[in-house]
CSV table of C-alpha atoms and ligand atoms in Angstrom, one decimal:
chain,number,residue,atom,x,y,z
H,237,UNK,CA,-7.6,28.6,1.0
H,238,UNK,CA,-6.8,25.7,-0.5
H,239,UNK,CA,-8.8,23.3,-2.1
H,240,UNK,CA,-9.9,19.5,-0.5
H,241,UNK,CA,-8.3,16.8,-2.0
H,242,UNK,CA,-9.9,12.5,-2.6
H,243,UNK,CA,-7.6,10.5,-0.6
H,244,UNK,CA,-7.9,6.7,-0.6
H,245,UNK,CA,-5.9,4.0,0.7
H,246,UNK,CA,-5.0,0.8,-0.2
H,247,UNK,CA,-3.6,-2.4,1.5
H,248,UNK,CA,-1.9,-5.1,-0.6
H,249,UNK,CA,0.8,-7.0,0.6
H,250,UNK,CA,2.4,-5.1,3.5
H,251,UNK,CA,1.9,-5.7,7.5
H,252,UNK,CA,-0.3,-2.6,7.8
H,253,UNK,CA,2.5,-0.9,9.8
H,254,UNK,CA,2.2,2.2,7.0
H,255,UNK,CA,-1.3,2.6,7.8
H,256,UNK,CA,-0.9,2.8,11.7
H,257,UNK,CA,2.0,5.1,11.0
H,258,UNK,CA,-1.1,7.3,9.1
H,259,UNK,CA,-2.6,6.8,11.9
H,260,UNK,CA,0.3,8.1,14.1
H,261,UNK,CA,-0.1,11.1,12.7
H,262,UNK,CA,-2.6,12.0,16.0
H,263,UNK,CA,-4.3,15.2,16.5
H,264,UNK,CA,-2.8,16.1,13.4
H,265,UNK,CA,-4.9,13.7,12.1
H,266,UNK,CA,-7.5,15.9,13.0
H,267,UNK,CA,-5.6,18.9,10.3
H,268,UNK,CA,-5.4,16.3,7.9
H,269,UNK,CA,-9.0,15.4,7.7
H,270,UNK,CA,-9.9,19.1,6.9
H,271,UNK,CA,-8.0,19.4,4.4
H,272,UNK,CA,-8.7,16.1,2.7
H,273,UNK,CA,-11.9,13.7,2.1
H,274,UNK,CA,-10.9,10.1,2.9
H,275,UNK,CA,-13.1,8.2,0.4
H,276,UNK,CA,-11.7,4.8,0.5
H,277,UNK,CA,-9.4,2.8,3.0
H,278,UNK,CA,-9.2,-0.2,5.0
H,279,UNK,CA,-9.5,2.1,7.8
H,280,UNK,CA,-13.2,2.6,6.7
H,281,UNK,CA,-16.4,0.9,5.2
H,282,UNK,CA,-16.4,1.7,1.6
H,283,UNK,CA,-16.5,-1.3,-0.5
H,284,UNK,CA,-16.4,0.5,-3.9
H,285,UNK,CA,-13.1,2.6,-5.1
H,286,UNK,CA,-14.9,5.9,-6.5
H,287,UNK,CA,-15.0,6.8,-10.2
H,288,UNK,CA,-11.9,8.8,-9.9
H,289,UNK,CA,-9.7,9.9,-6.7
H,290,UNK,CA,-7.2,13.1,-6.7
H,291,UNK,CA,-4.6,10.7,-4.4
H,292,UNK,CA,-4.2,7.2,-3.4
H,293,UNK,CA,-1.6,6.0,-1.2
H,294,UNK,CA,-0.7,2.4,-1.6
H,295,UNK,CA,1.0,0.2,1.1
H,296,UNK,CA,2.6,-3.5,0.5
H,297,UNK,CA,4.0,-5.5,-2.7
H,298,UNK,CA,1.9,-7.1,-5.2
H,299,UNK,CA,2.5,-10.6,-4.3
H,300,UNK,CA,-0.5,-12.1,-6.2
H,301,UNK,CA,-3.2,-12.3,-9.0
H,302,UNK,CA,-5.5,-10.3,-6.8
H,303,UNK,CA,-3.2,-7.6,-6.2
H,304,UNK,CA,-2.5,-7.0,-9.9
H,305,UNK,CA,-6.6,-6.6,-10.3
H,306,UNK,CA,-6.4,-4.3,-7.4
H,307,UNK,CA,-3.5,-1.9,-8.5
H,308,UNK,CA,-4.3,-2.1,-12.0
H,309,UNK,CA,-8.0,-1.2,-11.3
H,310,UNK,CA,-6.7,1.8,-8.6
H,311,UNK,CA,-4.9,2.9,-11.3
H,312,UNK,CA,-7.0,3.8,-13.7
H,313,UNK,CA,-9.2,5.7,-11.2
H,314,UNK,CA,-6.6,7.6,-9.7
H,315,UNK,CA,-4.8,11.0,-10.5
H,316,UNK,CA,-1.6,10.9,-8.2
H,317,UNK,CA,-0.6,7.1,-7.0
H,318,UNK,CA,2.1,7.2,-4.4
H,319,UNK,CA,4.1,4.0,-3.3
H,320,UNK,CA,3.6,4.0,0.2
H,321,UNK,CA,6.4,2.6,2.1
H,322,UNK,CA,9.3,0.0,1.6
H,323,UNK,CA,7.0,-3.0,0.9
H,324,UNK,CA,5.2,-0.7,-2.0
H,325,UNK,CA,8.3,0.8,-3.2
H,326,UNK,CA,10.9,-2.3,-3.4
H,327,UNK,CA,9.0,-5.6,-2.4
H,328,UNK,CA,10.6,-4.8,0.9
H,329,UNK,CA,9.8,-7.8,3.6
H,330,UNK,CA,7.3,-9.7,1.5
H,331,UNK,CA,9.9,-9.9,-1.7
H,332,UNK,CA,12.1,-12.2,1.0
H,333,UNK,CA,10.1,-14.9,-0.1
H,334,UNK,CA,11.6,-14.6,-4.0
H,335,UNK,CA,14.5,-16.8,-2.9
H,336,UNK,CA,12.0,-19.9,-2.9
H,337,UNK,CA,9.7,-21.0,-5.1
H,338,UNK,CA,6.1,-20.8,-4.8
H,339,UNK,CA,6.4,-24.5,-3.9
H,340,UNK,CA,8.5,-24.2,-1.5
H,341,UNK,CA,7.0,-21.6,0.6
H,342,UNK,CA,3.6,-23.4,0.8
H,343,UNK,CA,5.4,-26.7,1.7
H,344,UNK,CA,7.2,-24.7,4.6
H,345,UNK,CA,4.5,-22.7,5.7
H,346,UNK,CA,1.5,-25.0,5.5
H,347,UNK,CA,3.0,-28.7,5.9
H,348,UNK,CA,6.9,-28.1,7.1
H,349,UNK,CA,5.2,-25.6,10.0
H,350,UNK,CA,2.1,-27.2,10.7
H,351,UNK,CA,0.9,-28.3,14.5
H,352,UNK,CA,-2.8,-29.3,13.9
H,353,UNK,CA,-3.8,-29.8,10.2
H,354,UNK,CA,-1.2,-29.6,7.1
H,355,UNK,CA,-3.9,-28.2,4.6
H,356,UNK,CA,-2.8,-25.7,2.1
H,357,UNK,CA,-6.0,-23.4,1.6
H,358,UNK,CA,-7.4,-23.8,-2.0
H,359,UNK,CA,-10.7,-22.1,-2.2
H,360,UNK,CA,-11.1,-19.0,-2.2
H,361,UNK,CA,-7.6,-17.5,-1.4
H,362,UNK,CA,-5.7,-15.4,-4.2
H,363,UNK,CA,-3.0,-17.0,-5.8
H,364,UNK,CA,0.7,-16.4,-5.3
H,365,UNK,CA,2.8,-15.2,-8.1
H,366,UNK,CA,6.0,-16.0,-8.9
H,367,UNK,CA,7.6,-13.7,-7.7
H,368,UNK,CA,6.8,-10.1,-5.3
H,369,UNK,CA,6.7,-7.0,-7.1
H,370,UNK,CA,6.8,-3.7,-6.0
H,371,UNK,CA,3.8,-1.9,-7.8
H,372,UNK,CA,6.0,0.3,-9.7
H,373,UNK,CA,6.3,-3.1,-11.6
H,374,UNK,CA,3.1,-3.4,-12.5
H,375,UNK,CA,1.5,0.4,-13.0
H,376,UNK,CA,3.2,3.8,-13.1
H,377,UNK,CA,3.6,5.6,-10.0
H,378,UNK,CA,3.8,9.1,-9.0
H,379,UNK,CA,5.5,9.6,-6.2
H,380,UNK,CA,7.7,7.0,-4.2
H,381,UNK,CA,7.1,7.3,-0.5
H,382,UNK,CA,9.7,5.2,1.6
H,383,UNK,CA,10.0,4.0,5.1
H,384,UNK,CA,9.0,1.1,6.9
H,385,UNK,CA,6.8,2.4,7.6
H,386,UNK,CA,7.1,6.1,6.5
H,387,UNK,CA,7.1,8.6,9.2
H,388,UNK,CA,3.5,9.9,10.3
H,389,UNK,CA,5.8,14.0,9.7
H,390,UNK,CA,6.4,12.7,6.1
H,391,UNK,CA,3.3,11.7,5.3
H,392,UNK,CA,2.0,15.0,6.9
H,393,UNK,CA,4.4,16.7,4.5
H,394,UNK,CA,3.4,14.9,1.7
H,395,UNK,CA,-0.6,15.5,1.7
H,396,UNK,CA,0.1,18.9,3.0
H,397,UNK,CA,2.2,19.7,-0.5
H,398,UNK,CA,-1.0,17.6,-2.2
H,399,UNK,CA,-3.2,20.1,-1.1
H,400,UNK,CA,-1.1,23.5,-2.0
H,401,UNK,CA,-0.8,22.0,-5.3
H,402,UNK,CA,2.9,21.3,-4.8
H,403,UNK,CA,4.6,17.5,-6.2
H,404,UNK,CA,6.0,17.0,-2.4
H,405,UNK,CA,9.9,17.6,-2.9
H,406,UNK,CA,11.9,14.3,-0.9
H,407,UNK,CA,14.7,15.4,-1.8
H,408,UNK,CA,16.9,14.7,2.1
H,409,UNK,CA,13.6,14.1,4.0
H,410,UNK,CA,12.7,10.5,3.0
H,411,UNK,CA,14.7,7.1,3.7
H,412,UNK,CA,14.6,3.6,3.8
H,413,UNK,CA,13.9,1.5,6.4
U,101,LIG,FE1,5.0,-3.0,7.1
U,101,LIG,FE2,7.3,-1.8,6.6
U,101,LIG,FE3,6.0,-3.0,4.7
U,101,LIG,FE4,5.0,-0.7,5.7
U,101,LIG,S1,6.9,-0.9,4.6
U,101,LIG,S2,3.8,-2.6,5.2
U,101,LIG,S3,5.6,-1.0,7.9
U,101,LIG,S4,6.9,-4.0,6.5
């Protein structure tokens, strides 16, 4: 029998699509979760990333200074980091806004766009870089998983190949969009 596996997730830029399409995976959902411990998500209320996680699937860009800190920090505290989806993988959706400046896209969105109050938000919010990034720009990566999102049978595939102690093989399975 094979062993359990960490799995954590993490949300950076992306729509959360790749994380319903986890989700999708339904009553084998229920297969999954006995063959892995979920330790971190946004699907659950963990605030802490653990010491060290076997496998942590990433969906969305890095798109600011707060996402570096994340993905850097995941990085170091993970064993097998897989770029989940289009958004993680190429910039995807989000990287559309590297045609503008920073300045430009707060004008459009916050002042351009506005109905009740033009305010850009200053406190508190992360700050936009330059440009998107897909994280393989920023931190090594393991495996690429593409899609958007990627389909719930590929992810089963993937973790399923985790767990025998196989690198999952995408070789005619996976594709974008
Ligand atoms: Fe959403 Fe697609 Fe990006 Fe996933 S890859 S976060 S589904 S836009």
């Amino acid at each position: 029998m094979s062993k359990k596996i960490t799995l954590a997730t993490l949300w950076l830029d992306g729509c959360s699509g790749c994380h319903m399409s986890f989700l999708d995976l339904d009553d084998l959902l229920i297969e999954v979760l006995g063959l892995v411990d979920l330790v971190y998500s946004p699907l659950m209320d963990i605030k802490e990333f653990p010491e060290m996680v076997d496998v942590t699937l990433v969906e969305g860009s890095v798109s600011t200074n707060e996402d570096i800190e994340k993905i850097q920090h995941i990085r170091q505290h993970t064993k097998f980091l897989i770029a989940f989806g289009d958004c993680a993988v190429t910039g995807n959706i989000p990287a559309m806004r590297n045609h503008y400046s920073v300045r430009q896209v707060l004008q459009h969105v916050y002042h351009d766009n506005a109905t009740n109050d033009d305010v850009e938000p200053i406190n508190g919010v992360p700050i936009l870089l330059d440009t998107v990034r897909p994280i393989h720009a920023i931190v090594p990566v393991d495996l690429t998983l593409p899609g958007c999102p990627p389909q719930p049978n590929l992810i089963y595939f993937v973790l399923t190949e985790l767990v025998a102690g196989r690198i999952p093989d995408l070789m005619g399975r996976a594709r974008f969009g």
